[in-house]
CSV table of C-alpha atoms and ligand atoms in Angstrom, one decimal:
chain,number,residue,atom,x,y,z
S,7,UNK,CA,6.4,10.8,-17.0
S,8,UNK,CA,5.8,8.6,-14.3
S,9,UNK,CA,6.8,10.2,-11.0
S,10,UNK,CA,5.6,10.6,-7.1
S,11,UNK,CA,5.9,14.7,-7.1
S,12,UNK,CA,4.7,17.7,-6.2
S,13,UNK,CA,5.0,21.2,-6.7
S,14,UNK,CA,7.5,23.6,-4.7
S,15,UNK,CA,3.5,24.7,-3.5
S,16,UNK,CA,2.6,21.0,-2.0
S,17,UNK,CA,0.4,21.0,-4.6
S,18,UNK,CA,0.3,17.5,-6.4
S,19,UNK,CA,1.8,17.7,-9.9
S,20,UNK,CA,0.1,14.3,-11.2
S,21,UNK,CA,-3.4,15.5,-12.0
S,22,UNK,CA,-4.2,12.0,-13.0
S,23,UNK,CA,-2.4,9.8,-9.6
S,24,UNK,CA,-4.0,6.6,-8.9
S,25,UNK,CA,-3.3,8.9,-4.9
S,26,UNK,CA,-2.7,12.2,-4.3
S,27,UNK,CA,-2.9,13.9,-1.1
S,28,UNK,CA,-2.7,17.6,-0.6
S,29,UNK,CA,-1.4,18.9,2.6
S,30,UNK,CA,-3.0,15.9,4.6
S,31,UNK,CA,-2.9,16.8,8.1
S,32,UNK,CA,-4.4,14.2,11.1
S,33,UNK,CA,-4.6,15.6,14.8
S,34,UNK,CA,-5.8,13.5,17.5
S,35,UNK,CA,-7.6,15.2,20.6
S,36,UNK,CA,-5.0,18.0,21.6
S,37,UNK,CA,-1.6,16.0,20.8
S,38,UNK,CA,0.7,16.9,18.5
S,39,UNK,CA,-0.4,16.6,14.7
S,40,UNK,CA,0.0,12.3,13.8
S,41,UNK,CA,0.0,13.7,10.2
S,42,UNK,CA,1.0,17.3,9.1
S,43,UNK,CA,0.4,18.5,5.8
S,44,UNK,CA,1.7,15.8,3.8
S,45,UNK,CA,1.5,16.5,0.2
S,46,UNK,CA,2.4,13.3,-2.4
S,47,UNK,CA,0.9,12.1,-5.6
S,48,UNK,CA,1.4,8.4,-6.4
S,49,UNK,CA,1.3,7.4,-10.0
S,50,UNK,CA,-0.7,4.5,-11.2
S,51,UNK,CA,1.2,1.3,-11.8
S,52,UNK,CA,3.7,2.4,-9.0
S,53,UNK,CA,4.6,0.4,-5.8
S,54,UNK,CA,5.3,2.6,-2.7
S,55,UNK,CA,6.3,2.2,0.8
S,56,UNK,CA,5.8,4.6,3.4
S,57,UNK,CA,8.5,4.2,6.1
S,58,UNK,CA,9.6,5.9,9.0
S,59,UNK,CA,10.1,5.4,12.9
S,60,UNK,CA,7.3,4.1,15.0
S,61,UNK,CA,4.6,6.8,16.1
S,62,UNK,CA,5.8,8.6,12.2
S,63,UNK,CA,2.2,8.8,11.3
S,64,UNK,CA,2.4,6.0,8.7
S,65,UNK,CA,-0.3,3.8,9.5
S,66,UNK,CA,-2.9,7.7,9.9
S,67,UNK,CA,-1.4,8.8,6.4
S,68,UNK,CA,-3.1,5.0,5.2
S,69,UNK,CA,-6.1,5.3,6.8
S,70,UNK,CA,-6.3,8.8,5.7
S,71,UNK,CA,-5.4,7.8,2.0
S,72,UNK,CA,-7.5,4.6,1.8
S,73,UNK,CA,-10.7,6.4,3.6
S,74,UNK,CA,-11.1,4.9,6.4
S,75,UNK,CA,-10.5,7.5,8.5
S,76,UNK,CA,-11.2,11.8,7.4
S,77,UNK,CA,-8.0,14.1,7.7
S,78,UNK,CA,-8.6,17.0,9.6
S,79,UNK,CA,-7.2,18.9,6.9
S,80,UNK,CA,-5.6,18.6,3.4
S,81,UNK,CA,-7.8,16.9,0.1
S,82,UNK,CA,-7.1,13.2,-0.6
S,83,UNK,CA,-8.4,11.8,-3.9
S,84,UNK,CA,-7.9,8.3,-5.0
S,85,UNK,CA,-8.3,8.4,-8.9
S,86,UNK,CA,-9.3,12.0,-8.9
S,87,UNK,CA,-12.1,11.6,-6.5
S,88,UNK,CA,-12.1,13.9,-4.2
S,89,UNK,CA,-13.1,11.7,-0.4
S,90,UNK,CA,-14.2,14.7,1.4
S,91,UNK,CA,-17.4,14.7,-1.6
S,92,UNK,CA,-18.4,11.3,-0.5
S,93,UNK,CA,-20.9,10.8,2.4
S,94,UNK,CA,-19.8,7.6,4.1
S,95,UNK,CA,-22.1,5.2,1.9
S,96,UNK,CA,-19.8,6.6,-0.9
S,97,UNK,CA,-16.5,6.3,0.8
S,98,UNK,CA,-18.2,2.8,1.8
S,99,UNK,CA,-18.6,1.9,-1.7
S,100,UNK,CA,-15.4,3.5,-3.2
S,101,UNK,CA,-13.4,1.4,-0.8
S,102,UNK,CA,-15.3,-1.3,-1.5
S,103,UNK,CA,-15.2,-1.3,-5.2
S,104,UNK,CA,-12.0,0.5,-6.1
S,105,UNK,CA,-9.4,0.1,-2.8
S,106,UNK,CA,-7.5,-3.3,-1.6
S,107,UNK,CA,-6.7,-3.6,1.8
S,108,UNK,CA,-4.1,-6.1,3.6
S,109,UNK,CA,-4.2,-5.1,6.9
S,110,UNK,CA,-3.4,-7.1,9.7
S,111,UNK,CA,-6.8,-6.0,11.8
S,112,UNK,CA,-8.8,-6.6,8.5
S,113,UNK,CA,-8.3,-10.3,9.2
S,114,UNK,CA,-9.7,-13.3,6.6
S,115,UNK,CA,-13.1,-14.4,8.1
S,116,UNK,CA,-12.8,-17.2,10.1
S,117,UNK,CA,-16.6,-18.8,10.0
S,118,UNK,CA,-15.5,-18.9,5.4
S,119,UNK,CA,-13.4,-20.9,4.0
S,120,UNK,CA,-10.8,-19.6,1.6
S,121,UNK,CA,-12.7,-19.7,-1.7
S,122,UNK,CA,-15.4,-17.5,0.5
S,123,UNK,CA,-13.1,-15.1,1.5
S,124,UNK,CA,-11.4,-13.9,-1.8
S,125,UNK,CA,-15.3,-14.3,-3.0
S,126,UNK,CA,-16.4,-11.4,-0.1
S,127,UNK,CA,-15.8,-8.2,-1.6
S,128,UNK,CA,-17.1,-9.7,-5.5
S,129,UNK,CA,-20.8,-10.4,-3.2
S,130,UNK,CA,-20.4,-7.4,-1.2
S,131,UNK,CA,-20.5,-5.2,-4.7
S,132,UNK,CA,-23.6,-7.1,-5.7
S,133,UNK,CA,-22.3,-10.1,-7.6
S,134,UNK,CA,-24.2,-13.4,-7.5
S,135,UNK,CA,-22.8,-16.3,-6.6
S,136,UNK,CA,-22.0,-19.3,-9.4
S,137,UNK,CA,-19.7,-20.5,-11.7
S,138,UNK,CA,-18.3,-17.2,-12.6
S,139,UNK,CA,-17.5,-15.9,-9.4
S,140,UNK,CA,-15.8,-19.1,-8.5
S,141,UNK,CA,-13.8,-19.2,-11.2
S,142,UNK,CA,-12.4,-15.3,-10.7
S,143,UNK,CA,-11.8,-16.7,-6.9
S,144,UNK,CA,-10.0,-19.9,-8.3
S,145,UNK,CA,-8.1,-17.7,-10.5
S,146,UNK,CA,-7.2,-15.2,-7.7
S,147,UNK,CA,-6.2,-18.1,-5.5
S,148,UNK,CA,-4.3,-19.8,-8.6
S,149,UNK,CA,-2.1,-16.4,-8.8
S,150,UNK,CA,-1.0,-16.7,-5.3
S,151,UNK,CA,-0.3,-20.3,-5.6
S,152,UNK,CA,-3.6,-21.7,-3.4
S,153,UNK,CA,-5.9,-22.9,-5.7
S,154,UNK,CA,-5.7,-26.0,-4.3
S,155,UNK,CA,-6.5,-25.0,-0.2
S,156,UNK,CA,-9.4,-23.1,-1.9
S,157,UNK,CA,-12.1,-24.9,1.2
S,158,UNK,CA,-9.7,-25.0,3.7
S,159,UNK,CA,-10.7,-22.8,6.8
S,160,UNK,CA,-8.0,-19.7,7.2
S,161,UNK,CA,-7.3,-21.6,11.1
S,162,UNK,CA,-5.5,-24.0,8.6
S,163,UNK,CA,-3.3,-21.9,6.9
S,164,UNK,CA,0.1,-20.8,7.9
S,165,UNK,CA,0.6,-17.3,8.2
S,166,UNK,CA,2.5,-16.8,4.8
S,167,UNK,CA,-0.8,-18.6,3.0
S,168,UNK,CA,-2.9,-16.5,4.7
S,169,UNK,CA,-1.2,-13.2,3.8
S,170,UNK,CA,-1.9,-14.7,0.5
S,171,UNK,CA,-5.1,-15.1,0.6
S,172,UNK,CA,-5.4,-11.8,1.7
S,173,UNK,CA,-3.8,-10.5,-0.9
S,174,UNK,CA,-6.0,-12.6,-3.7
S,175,UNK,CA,-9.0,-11.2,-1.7
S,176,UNK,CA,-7.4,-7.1,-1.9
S,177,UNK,CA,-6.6,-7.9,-5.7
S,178,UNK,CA,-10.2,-9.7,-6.7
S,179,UNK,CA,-12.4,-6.5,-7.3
S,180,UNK,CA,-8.9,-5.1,-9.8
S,181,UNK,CA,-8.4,-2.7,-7.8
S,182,UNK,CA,-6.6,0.9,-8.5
S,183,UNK,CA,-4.8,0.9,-5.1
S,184,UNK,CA,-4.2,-1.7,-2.5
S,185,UNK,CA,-2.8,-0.9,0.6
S,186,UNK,CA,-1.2,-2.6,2.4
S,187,UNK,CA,0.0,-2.3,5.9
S,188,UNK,CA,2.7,-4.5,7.7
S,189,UNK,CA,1.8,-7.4,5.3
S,190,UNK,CA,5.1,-9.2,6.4
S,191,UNK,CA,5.7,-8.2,9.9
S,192,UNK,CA,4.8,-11.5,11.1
S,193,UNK,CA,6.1,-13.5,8.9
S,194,UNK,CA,10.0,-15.5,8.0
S,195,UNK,CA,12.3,-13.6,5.3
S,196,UNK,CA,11.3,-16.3,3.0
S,197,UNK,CA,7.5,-16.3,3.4
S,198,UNK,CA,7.7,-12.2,3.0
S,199,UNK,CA,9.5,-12.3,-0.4
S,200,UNK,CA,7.0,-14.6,-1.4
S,201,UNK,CA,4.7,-12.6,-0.4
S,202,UNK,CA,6.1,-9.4,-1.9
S,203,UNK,CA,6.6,-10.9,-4.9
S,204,UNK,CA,2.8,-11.4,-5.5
S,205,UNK,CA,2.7,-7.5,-4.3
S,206,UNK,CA,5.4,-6.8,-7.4
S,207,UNK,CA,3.6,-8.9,-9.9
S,208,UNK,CA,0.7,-7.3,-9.1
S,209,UNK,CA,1.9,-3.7,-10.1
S,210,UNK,CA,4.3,-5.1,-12.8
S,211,UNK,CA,1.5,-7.0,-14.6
S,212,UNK,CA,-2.2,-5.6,-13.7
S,213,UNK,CA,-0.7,-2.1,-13.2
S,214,UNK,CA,-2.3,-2.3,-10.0
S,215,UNK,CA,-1.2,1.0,-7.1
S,216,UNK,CA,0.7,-0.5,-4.1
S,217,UNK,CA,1.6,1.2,-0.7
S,218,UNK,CA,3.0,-0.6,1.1
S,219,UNK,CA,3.7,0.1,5.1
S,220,UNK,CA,6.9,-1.5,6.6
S,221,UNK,CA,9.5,-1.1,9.3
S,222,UNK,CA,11.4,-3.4,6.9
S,223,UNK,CA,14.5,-2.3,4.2
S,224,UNK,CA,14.3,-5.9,2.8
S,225,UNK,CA,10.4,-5.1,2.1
S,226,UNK,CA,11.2,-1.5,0.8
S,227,UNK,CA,13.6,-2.5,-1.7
S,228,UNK,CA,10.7,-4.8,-3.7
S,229,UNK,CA,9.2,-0.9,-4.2
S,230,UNK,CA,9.6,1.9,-6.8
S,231,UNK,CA,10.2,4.3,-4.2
S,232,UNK,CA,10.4,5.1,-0.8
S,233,UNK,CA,8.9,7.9,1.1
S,234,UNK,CA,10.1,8.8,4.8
S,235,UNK,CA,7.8,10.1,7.7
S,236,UNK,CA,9.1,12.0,10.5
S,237,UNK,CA,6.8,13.1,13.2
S,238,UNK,CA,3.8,13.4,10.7
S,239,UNK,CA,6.3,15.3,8.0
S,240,UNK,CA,7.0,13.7,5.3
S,241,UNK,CA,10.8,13.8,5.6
S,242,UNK,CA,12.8,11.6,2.8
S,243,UNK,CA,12.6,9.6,-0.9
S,244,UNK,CA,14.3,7.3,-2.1
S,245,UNK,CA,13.9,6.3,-5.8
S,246,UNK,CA,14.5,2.4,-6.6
S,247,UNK,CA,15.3,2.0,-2.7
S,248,UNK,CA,18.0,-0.5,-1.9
S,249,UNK,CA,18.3,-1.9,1.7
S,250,UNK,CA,21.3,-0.1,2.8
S,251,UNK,CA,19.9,3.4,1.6
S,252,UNK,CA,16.9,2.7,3.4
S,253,UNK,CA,18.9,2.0,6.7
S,254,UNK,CA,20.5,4.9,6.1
S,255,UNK,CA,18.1,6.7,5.7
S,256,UNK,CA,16.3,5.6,8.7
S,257,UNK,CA,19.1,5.7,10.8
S,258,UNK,CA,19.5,9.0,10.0
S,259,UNK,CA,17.8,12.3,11.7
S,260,UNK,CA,15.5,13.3,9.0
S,261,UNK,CA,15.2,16.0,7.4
S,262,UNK,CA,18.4,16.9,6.2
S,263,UNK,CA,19.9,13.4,5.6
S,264,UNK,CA,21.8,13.1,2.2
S,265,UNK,CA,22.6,9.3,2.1
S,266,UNK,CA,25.7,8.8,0.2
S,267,UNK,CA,25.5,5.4,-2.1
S,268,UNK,CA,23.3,4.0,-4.6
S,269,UNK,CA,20.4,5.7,-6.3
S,270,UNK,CA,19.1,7.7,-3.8
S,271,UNK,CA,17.4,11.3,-4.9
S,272,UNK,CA,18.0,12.2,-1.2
S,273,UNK,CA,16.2,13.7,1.7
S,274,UNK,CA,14.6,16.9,1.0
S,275,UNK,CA,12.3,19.5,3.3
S,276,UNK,CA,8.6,18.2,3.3
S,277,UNK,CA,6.6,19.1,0.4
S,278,UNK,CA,9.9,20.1,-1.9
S,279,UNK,CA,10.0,17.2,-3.7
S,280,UNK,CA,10.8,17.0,-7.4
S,281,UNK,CA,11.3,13.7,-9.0
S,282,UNK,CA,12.7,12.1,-11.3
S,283,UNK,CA,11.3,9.4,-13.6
S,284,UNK,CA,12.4,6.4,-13.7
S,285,UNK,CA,9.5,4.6,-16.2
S,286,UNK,CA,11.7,2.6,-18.6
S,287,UNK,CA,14.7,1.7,-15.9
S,288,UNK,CA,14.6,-2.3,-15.5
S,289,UNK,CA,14.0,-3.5,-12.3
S,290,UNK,CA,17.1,-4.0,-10.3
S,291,UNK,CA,17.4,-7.7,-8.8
S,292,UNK,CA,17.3,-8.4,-4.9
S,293,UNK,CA,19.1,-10.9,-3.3
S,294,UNK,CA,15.8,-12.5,-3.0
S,295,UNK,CA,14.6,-14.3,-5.9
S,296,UNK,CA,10.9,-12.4,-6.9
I,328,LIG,N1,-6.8,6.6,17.1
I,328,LIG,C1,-5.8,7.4,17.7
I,328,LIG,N2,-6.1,8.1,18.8
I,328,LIG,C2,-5.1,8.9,19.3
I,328,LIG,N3,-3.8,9.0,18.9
I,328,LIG,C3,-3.5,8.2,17.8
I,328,LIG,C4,-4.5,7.4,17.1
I,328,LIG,N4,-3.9,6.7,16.1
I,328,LIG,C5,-2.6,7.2,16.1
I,328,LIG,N5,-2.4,8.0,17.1
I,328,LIG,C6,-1.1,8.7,17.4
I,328,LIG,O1,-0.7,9.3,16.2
I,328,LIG,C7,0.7,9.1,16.1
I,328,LIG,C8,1.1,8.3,14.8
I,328,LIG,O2,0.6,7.0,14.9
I,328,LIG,P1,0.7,5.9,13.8
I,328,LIG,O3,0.0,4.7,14.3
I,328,LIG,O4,0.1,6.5,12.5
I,328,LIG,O5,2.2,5.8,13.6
I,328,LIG,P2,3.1,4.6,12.9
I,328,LIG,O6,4.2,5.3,12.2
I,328,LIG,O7,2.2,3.8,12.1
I,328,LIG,O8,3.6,3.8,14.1
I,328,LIG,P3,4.0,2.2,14.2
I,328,LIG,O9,5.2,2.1,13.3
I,328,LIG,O10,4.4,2.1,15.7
I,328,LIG,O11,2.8,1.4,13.9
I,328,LIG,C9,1.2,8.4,17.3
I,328,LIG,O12,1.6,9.4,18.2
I,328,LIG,C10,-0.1,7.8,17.8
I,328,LIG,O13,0.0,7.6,19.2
């Protein structure tokens, strides 16, 4: 069974989650926890966002979850690796060889051209450059529909092409999880499904991990599920969201929100989830061709 759950206890169910974080709590200086004991295990092959007002604690709970940053409580393992056992060349080199990233502040590198870029994390892991390597980058590029701006500088890109490039870089190493964090934010409704899309195709065909942070109901409803933060809690799901259960949701004072229509599982108390499965369902159709 393929489900984001955990126990009544917090305690992730799925042993074997491409993510699982156990009672993941972030406090900066004195403030108020940015994360409080959030407790979710993400299956592999499963595309995620992570919603919830601004100041929620969504982009902490990624940086917590990819590494970049260490909770200041709670376990987080990505595969079953437990981060808190790596010293930072180890986090370094786990993020480097088994993590995506499309982040807006991990920008392409201006001074490469594309091919260079989606070619960056390949050298970075020790590969030599030649034939091969160019041809994986070619391939990447092919897959988001840029093989052929493949020397272009990024400064020549639209903002759409270089999301996509981005995204060919997060997907050349095969990642298990790519995150991904406001990957659409800038960009028209058009350009984001495109966008999205590859993010679909990439769980739907290489089994790849997505989560995926967004203010946006039209970018939630590409995912398998949604999960709600509220003030660092993790307040909501939604299974198979659809936009107008995710506005609902949001527009909602979580916890305690039941939102009446489609598929929703509903809002339940942090850490009391129990999911169903939904392997098997087909995937419902958007408005937006994928
Ligand atoms: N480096 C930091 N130092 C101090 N406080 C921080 C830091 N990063 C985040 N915070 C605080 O933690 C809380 C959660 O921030 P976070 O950026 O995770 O929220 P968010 O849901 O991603 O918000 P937004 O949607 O506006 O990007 C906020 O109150 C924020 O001010």
């Amino acid at each position: 069974m393929t489900t984001t759950a955990v126990t009544e206890s917090g305690a992730p169910r799925a042993l074997d989650a491409a993510l699982a974080l156990d009672g993941v709590g972030r406090t900066y200086g004195r403030g108020a926890p940015a994360l409080d004991g959030v407790s979710l295990a993400v299956p592999r092959g499963r595309f995620v966002a992570v919603m919830g007002p601004s100041g929620s604690g969504k982009s902490t709970l990624l940086r917590c979850a990819a590494g970049l940053e260490r909770p200041t409580t709670g376990t987080v393992r990505i595969g079953g690796t437990d981060l808190a056992t790596l010293k930072a060349a180890g986090l370094t080199r786990l993020r480097r060889d088994r993590i995506g990233f499309v982040f807006q502040s991990l920008n392409l590198v201006s001074a490469l051209d594309v091919r260079e870029n989606v070619t960056l994390p390949l050298l970075l892991a020790g590969a030599r450059e030649g034939r091969e390597l160019d041809a994986r980058a070619l391939a990447g590029l092919a897959a988001v529909g840029l093989a052929d701006r493949a020397g272009d500088r990024p400064e020549n890109l639209s903002g759409g092409q270089r999301q996509r490039v981005a995204i060919a870089r997060a997907l050349v190493n095969d990642p298990e999880v790519v995150f991904a964090d406001e990957p659409t934010a800038a960009l028209d409704p058009v350009t984001a499904a495109g966008v999205l899309a590859l993010l679909r195709r990439a769980v739907d065909e290489r089994g790849t991990t997505v989560v995926l942070v967004t203010h946006d109901p039209v970018a939630a409803a590409w995912t398998d599920e949604a999960v709600f933060l509220d003030r660092g809690r993790l307040a909501g799901r939604l299974d198979r969201p659809d936009e107008s259960g995710v506005r609902e949701m949001l527009g909602a004072h979580l916890p305690g929100a039941h939102p009446a229509g489609g598929h929703s599982t509903g809002a339940h108390g942090a850490g009391a989830y129990a999911s169903d499965a939904h392997a098997g369902r087909p995937y419902r159709r958007m408005a937006v061709s994928r």
